[in-house]
mmCIF file with all atom_site columns, C-alpha atoms and ligand atoms in Angstrom:
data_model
loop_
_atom_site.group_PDB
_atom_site.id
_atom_site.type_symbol
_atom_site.label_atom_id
_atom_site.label_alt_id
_atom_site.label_comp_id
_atom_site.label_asym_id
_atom_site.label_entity_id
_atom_site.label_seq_id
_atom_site.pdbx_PDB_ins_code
_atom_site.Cartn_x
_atom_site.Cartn_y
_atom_site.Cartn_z
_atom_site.occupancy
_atom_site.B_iso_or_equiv
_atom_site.pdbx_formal_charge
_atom_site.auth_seq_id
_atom_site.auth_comp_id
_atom_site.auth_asym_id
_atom_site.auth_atom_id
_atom_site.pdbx_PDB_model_num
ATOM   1   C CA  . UNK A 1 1   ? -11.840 11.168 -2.888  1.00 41.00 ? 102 UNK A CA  1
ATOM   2   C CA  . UNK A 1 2   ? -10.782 12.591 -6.040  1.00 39.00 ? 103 UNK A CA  1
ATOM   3   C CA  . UNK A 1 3   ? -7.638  14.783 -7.129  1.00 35.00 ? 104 UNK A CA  1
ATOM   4   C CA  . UNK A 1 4   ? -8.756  17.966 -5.374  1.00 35.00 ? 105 UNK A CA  1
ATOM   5   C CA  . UNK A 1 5   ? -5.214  19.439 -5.341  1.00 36.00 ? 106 UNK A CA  1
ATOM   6   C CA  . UNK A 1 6   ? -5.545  19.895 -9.630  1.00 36.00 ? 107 UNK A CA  1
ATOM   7   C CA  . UNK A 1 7   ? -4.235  23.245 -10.468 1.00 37.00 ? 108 UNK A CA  1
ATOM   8   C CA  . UNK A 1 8   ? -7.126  23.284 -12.977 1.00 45.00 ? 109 UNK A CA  1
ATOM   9   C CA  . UNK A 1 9   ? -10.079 23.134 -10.678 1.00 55.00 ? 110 UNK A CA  1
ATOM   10  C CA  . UNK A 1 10  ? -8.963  26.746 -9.234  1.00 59.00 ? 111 UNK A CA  1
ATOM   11  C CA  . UNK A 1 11  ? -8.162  30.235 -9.839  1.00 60.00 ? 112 UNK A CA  1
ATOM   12  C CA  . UNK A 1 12  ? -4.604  31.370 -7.961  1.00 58.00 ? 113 UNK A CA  1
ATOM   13  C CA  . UNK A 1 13  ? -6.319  32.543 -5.393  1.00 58.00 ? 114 UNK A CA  1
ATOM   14  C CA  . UNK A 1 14  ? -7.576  29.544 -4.432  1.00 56.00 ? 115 UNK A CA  1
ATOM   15  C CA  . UNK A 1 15  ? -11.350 30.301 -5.039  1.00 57.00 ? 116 UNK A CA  1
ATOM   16  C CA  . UNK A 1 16  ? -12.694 27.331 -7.768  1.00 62.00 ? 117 UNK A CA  1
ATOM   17  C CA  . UNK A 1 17  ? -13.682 28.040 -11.403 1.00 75.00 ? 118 UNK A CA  1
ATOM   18  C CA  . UNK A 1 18  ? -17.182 27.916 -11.005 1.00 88.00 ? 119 UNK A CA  1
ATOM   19  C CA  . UNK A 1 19  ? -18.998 29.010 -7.360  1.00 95.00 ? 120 UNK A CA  1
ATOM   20  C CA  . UNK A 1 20  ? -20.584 26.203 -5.999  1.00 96.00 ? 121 UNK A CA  1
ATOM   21  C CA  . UNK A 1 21  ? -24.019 26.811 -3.686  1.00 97.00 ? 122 UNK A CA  1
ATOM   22  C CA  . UNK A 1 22  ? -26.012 24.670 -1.320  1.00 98.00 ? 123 UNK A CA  1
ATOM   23  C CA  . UNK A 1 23  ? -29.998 24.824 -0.772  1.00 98.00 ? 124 UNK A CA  1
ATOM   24  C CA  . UNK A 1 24  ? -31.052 22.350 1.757   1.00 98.00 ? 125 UNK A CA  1
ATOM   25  C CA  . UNK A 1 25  ? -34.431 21.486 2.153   1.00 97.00 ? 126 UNK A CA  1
ATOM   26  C CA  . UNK A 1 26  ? -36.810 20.283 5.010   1.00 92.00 ? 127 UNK A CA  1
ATOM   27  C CA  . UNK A 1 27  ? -34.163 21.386 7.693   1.00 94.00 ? 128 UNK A CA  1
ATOM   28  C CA  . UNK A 1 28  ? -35.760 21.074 11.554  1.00 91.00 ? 129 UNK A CA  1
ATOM   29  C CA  . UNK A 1 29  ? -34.579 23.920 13.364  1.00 88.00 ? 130 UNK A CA  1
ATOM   30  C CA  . UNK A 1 30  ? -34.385 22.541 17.282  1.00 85.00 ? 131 UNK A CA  1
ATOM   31  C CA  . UNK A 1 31  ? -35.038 19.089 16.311  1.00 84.00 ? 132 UNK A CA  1
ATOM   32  C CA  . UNK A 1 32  ? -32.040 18.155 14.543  1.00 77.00 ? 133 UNK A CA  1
ATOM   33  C CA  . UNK A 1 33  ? -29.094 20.649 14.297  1.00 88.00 ? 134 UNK A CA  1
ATOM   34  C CA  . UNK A 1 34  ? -26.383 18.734 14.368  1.00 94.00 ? 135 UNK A CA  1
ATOM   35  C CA  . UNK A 1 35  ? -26.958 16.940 10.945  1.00 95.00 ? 136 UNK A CA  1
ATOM   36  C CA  . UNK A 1 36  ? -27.630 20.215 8.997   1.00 96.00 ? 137 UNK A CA  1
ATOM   37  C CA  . UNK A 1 37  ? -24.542 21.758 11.170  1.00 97.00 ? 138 UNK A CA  1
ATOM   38  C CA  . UNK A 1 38  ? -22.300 18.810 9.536   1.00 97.00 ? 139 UNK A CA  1
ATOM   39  C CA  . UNK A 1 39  ? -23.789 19.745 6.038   1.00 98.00 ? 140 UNK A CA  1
ATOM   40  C CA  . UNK A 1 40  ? -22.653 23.333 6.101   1.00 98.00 ? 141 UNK A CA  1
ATOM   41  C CA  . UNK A 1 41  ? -19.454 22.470 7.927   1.00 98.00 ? 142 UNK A CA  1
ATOM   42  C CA  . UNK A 1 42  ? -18.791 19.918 4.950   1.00 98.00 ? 143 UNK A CA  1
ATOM   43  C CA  . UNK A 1 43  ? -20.079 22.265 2.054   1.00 97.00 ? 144 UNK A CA  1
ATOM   44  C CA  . UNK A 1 44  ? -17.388 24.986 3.944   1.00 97.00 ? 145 UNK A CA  1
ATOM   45  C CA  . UNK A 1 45  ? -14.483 22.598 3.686   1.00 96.00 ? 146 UNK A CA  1
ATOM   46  C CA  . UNK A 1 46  ? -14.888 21.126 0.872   1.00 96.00 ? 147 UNK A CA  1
ATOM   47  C CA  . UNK A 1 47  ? -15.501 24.247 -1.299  1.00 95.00 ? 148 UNK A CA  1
ATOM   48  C CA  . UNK A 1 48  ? -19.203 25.594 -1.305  1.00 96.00 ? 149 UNK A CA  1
ATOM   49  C CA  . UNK A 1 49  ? -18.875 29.356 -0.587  1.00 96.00 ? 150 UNK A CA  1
ATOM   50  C CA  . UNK A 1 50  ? -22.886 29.167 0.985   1.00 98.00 ? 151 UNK A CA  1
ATOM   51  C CA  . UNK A 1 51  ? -25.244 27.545 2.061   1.00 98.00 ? 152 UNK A CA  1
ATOM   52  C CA  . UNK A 1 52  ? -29.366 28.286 1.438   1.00 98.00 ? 153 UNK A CA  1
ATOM   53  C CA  . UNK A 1 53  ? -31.555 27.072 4.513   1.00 97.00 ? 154 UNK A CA  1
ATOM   54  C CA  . UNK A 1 54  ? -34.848 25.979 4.437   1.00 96.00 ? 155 UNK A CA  1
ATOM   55  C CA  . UNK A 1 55  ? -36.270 27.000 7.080   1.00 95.00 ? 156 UNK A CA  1
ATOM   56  C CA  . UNK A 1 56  ? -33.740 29.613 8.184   1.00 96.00 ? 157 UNK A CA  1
ATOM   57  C CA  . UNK A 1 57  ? -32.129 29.499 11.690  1.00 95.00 ? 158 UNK A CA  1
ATOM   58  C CA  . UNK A 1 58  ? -30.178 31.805 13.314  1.00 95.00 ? 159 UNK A CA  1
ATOM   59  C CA  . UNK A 1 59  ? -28.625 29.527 15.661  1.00 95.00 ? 160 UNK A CA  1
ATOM   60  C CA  . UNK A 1 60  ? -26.830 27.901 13.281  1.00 96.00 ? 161 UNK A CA  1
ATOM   61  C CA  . UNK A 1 61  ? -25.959 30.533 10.775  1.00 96.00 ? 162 UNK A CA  1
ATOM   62  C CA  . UNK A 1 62  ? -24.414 32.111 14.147  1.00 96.00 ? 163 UNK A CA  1
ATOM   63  C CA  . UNK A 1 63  ? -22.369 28.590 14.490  1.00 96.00 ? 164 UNK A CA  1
ATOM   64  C CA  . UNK A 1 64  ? -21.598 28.655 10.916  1.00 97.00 ? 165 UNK A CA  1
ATOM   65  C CA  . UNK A 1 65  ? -19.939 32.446 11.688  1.00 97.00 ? 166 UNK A CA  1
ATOM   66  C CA  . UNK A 1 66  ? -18.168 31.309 14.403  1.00 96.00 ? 167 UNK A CA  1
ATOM   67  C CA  . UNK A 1 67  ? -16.385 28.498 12.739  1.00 97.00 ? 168 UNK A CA  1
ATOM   68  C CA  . UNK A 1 68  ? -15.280 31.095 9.897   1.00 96.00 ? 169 UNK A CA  1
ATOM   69  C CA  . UNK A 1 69  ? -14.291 33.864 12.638  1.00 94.00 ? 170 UNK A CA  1
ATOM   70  C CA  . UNK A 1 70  ? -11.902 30.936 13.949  1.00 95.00 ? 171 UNK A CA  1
ATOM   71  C CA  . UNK A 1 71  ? -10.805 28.911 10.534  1.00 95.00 ? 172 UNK A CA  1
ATOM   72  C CA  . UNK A 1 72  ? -11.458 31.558 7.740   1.00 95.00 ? 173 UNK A CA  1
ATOM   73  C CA  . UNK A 1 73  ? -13.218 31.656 5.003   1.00 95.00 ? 174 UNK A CA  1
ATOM   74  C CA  . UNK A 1 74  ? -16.039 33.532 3.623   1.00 95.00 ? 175 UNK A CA  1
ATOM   75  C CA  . UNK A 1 75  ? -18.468 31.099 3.720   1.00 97.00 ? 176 UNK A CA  1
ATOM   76  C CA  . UNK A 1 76  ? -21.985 32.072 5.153   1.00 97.00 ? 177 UNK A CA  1
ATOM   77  C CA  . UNK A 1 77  ? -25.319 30.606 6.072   1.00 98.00 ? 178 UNK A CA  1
ATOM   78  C CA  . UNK A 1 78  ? -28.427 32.166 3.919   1.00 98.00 ? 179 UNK A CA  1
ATOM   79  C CA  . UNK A 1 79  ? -31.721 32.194 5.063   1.00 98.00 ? 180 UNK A CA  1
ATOM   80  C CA  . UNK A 1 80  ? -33.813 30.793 2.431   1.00 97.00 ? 181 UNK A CA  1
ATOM   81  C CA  . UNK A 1 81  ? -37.488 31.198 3.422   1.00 97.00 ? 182 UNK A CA  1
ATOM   82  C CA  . UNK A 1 82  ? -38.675 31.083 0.012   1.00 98.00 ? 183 UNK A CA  1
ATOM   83  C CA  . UNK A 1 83  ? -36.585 28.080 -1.225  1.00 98.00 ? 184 UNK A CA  1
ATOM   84  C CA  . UNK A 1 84  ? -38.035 28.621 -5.015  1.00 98.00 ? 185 UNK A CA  1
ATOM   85  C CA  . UNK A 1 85  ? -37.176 31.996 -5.564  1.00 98.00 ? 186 UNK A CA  1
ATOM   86  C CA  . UNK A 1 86  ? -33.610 30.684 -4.616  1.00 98.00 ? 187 UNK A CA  1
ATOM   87  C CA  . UNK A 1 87  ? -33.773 27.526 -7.164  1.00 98.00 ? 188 UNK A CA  1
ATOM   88  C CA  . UNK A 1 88  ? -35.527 30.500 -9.812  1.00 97.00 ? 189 UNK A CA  1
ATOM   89  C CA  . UNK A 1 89  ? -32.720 33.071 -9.454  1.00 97.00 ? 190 UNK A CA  1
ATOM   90  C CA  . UNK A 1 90  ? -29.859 31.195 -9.519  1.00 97.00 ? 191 UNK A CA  1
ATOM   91  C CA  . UNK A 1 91  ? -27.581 31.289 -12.904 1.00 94.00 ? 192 UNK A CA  1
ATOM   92  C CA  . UNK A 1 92  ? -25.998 28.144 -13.782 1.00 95.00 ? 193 UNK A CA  1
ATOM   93  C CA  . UNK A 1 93  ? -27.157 24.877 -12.861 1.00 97.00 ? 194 UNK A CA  1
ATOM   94  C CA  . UNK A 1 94  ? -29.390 23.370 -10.597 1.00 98.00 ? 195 UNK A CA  1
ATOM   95  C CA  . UNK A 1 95  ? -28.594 20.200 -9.163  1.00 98.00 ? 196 UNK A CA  1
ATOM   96  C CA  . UNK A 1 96  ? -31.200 17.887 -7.156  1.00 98.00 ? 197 UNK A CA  1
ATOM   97  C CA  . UNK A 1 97  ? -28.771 15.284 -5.433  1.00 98.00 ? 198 UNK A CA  1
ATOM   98  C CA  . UNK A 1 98  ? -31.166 11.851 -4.717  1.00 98.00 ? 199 UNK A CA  1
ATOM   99  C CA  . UNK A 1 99  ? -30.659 8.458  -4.893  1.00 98.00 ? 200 UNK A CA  1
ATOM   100 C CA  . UNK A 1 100 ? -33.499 8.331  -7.979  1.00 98.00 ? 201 UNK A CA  1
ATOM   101 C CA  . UNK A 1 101 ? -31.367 10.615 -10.241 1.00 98.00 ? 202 UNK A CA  1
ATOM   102 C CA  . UNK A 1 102 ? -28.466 10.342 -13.039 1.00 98.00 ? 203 UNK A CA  1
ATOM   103 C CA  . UNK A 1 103 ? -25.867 8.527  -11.977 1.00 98.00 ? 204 UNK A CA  1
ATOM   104 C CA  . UNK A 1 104 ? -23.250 11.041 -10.699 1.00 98.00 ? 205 UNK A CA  1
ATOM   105 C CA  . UNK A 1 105 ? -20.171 9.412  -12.864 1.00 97.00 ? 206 UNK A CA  1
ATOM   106 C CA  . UNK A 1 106 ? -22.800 10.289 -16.226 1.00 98.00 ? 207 UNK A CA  1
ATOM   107 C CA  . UNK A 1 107 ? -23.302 13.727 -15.294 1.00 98.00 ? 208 UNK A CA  1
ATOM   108 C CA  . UNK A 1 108 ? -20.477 15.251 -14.525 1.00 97.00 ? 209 UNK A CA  1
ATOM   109 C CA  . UNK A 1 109 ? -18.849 16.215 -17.649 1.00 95.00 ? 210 UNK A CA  1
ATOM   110 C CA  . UNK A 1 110 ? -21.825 17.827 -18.243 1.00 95.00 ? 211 UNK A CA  1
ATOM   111 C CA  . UNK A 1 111 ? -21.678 19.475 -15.107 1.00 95.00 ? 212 UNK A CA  1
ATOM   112 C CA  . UNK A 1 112 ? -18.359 20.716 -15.583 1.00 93.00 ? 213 UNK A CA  1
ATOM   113 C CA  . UNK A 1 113 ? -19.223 22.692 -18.599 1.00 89.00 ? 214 UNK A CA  1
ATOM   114 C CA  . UNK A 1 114 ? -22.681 24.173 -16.675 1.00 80.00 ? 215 UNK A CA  1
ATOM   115 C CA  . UNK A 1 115 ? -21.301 26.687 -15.199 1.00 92.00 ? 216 UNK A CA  1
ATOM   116 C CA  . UNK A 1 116 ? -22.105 27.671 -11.072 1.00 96.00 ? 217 UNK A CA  1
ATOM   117 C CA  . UNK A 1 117 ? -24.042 25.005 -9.346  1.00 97.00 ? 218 UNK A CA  1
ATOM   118 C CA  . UNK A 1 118 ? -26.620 25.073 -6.642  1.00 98.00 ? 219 UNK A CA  1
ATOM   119 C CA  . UNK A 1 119 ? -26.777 21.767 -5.348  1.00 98.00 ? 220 UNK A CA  1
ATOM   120 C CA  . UNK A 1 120 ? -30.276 21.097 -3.703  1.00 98.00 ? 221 UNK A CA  1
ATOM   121 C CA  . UNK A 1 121 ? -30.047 18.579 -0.469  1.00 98.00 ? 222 UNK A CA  1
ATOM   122 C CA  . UNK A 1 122 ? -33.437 16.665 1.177   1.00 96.00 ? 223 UNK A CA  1
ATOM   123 C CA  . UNK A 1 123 ? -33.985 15.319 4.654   1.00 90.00 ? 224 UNK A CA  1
ATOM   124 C CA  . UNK A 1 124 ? -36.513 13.047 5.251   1.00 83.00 ? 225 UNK A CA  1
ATOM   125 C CA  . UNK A 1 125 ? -38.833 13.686 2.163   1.00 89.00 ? 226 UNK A CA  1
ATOM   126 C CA  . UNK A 1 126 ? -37.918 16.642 -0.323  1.00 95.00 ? 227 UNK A CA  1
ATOM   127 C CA  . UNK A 1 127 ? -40.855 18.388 -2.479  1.00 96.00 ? 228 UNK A CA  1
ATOM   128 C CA  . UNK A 1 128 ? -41.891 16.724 -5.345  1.00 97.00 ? 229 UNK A CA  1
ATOM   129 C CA  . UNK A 1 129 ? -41.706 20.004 -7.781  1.00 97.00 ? 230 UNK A CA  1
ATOM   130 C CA  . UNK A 1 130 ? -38.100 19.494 -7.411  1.00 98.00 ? 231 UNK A CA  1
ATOM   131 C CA  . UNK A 1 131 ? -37.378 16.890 -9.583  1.00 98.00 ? 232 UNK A CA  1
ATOM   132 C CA  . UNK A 1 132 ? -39.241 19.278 -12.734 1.00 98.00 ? 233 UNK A CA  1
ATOM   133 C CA  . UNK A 1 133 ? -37.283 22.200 -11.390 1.00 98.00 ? 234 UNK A CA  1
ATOM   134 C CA  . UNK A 1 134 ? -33.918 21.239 -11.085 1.00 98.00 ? 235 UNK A CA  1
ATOM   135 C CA  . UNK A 1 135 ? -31.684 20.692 -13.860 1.00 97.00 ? 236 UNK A CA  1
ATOM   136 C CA  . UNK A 1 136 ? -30.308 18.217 -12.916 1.00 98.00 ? 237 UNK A CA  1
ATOM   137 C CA  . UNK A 1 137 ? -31.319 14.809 -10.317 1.00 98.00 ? 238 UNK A CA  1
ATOM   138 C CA  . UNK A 1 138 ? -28.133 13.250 -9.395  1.00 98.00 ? 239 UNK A CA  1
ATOM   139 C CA  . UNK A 1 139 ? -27.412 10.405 -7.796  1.00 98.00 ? 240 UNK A CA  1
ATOM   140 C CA  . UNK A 1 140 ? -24.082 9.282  -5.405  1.00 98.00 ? 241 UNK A CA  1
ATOM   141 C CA  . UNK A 1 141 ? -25.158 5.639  -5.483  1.00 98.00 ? 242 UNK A CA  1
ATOM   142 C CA  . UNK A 1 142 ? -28.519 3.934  -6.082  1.00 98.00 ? 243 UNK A CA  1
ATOM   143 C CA  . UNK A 1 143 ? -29.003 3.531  -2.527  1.00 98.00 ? 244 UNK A CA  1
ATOM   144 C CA  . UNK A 1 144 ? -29.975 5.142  0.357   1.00 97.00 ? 245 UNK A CA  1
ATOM   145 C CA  . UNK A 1 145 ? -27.631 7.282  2.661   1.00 97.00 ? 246 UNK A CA  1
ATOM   146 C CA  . UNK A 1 146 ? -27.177 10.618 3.987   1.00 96.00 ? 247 UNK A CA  1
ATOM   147 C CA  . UNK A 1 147 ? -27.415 14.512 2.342   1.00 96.00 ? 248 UNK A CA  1
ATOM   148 C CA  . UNK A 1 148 ? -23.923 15.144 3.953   1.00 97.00 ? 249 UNK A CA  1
ATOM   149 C CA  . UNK A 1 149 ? -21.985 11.883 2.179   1.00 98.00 ? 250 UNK A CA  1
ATOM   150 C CA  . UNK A 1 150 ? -24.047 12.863 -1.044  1.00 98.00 ? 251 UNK A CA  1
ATOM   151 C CA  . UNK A 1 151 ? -22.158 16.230 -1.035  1.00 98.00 ? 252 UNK A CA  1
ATOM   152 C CA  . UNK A 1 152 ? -19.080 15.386 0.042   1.00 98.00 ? 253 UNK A CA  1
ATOM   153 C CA  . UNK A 1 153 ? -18.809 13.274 -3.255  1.00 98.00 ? 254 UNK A CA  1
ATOM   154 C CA  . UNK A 1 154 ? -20.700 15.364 -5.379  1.00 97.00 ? 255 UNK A CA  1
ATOM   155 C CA  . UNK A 1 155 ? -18.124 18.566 -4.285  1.00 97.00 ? 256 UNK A CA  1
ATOM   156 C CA  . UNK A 1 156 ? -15.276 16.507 -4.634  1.00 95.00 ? 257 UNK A CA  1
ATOM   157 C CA  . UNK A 1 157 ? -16.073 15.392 -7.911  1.00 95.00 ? 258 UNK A CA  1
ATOM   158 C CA  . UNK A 1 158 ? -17.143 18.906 -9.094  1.00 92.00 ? 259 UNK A CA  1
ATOM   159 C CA  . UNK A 1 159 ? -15.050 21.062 -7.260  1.00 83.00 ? 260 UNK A CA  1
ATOM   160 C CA  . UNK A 1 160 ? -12.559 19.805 -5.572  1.00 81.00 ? 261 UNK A CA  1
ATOM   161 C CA  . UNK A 1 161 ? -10.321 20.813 -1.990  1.00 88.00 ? 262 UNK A CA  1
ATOM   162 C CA  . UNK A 1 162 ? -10.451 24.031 -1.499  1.00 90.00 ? 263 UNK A CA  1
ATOM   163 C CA  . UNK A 1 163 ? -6.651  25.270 -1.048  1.00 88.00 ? 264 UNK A CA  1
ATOM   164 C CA  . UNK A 1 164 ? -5.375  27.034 2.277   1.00 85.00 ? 265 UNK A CA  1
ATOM   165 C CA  . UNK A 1 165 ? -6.010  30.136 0.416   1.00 87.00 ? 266 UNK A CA  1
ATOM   166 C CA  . UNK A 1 166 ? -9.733  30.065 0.510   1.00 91.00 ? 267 UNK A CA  1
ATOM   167 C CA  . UNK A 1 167 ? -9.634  29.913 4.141   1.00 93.00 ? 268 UNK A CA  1
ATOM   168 C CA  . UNK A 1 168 ? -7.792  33.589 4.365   1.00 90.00 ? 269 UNK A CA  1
ATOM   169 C CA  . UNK A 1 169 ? -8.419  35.786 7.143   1.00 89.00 ? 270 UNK A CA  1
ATOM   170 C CA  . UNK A 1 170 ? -8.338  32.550 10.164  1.00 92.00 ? 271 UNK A CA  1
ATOM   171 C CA  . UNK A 1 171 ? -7.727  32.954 13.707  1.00 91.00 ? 272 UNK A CA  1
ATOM   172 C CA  . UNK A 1 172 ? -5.657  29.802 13.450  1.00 91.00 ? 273 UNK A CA  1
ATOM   173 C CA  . UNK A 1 173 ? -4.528  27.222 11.670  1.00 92.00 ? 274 UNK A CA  1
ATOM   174 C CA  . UNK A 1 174 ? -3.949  23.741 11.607  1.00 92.00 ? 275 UNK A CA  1
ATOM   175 C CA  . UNK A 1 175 ? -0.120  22.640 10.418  1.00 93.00 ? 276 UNK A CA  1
ATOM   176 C CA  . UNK A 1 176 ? -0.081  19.019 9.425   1.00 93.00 ? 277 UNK A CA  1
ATOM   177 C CA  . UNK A 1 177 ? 1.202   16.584 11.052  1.00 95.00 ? 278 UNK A CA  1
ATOM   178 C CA  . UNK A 1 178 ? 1.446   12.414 10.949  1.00 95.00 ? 279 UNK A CA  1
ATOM   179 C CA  . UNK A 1 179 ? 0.946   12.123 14.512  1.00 95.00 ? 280 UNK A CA  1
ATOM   180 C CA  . UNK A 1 180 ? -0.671  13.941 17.322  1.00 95.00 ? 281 UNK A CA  1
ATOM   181 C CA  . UNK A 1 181 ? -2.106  17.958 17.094  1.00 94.00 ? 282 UNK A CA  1
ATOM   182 C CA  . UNK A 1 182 ? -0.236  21.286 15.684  1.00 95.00 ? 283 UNK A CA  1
ATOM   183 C CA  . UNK A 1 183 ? -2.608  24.027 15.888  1.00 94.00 ? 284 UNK A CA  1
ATOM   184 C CA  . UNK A 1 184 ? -0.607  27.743 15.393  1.00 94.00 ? 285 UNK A CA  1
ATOM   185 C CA  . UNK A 1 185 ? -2.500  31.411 15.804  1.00 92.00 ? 286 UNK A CA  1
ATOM   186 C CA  . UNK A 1 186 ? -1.799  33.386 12.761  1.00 89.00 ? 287 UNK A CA  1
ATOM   187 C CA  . UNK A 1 187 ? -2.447  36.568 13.837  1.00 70.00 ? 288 UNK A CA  1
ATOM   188 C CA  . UNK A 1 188 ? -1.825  38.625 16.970  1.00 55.00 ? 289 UNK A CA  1
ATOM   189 C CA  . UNK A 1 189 ? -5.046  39.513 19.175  1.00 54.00 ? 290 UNK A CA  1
HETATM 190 N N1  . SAM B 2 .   ? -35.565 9.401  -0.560  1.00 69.29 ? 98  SAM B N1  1
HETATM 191 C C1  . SAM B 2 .   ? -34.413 10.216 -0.518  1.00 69.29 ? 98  SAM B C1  1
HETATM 192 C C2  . SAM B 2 .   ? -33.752 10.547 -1.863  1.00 69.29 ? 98  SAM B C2  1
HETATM 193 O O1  . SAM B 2 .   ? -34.468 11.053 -2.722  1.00 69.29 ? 98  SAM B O1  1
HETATM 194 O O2  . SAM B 2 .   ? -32.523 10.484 -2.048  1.00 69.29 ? 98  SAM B O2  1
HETATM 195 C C3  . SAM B 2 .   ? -33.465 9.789  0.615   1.00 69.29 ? 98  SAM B C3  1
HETATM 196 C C4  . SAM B 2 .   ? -33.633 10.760 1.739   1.00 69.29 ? 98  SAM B C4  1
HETATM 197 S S1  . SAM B 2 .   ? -32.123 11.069 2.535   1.00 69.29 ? 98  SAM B S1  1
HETATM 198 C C5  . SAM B 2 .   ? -32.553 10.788 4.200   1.00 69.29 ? 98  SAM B C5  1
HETATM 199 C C6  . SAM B 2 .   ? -31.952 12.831 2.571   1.00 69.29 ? 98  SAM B C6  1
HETATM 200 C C7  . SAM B 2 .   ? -31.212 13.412 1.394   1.00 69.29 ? 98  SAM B C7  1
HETATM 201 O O3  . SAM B 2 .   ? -29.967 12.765 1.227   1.00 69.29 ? 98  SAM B O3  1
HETATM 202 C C8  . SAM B 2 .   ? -31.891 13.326 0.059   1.00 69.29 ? 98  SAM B C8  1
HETATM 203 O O4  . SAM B 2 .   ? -32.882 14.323 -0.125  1.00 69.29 ? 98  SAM B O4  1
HETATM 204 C C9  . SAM B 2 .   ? -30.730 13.485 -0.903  1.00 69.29 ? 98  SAM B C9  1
HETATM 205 O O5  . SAM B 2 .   ? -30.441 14.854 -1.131  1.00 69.29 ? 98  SAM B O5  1
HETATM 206 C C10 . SAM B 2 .   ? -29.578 12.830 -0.148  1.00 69.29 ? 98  SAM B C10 1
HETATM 207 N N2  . SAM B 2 .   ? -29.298 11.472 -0.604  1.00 69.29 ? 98  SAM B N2  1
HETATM 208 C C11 . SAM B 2 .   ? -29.471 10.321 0.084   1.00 69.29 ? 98  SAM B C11 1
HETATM 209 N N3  . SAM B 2 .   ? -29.067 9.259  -0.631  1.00 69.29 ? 98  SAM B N3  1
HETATM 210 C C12 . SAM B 2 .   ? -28.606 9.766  -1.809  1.00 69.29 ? 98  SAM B C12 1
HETATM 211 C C13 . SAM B 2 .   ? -28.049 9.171  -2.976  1.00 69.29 ? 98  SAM B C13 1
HETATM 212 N N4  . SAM B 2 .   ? -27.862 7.854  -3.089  1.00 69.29 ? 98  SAM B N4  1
HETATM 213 N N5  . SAM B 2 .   ? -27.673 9.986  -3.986  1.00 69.29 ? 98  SAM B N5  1
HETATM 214 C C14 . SAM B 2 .   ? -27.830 11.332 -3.895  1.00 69.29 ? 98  SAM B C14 1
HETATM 215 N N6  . SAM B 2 .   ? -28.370 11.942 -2.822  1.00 69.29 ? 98  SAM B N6  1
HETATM 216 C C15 . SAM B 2 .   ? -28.748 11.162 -1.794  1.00 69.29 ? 98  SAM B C15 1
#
């Protein structure tokens, strides 16, 4: 991973220069939540401040919302029925991440100067009509692997760690340590 602790990347607050979105595509409520739950728990750590899903489901926003109530943030789960209007309305850039696209190391400085970005994430098979929509394709690789590994390099190269800041308003908090677990409240009930 990248230099995600560059003053640069971030406002003082902590929030990055540009907001960063998710969409992802062809998600199977009941039939696999625990992939798309590791997709929005990456996109919250590692910067996004939402995540689009297509099809919606409760359950997991409702996860999603838990995890902030405990570790802060302001991250949230949107349900994206109509996954075009979201690609149509957003202002910035749109970027398709697959293993066909631009190699990510080409695009980014380009990337960097687009503005927000609404990064667009498959499962199994992703519509066609995205490639022609999006603004960008971009790969992590030219090989096969996962929507969650895909983001986690495309945010770090494009965003960057989110500082503790961003994750204002937790129940608790981790403290960092070489060995073992330090986990303080910071708050009373
Ligand atoms: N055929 C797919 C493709 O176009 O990348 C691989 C499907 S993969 C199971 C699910 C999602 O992971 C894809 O829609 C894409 O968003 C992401 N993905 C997988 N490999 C990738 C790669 N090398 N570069 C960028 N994204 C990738």
């Amino acid at each position: 991973m990248g230099t995600g602790s560059s003053g640069s990347r971030r406002t003082s607050t902590g929030k990055p220069r540009r907001e960063i979105s998710v969409l992802r595509l062809g998600h199977r409520p009941g039939r696999d939540p625990r992939l798309t739950t590791h997709l929005a728990l990456a996109a919250r750590a590692l910067g996004a401040r939402r995540m689009y899903l297509n099809p919606p489901d409760p359950d997991l926003a409702q996860r999603l919302a838990r995890v902030g109530r405990r570790w802060g943030g302001d991250f949230e789960v949107v349900p994206a029925p109509d996954w075009r209007r979201v690609v149509r309305d957003h202002r910035g850039t749109v970027v398709h991440l697959t293993m066909y696209g631009e190699p990510i190391d080409r695009a980014v400085p380009r990337l960097r100067r687009g503005g927000d970005l609404l990064f667009v994430v498959g499962g199994a098979k992703v519509p066609p009509e995205i490639y022609r929509l999006a603004g960008a394709n971009v790969a992590v690789g030219a090989q096969p692997h996962s929507e969650v590994a895909a983001l986690a390099v495309a945010l770090d190269r494009l965003g960057g760690l989110p500082t503790a800041r961003a994750f204002r308003g937790a129940e608790r908090r981790i403290v960092p340590t070489v060995r073992g677990k330090r986990v303080v409240p910071t708050r009373r009930p």
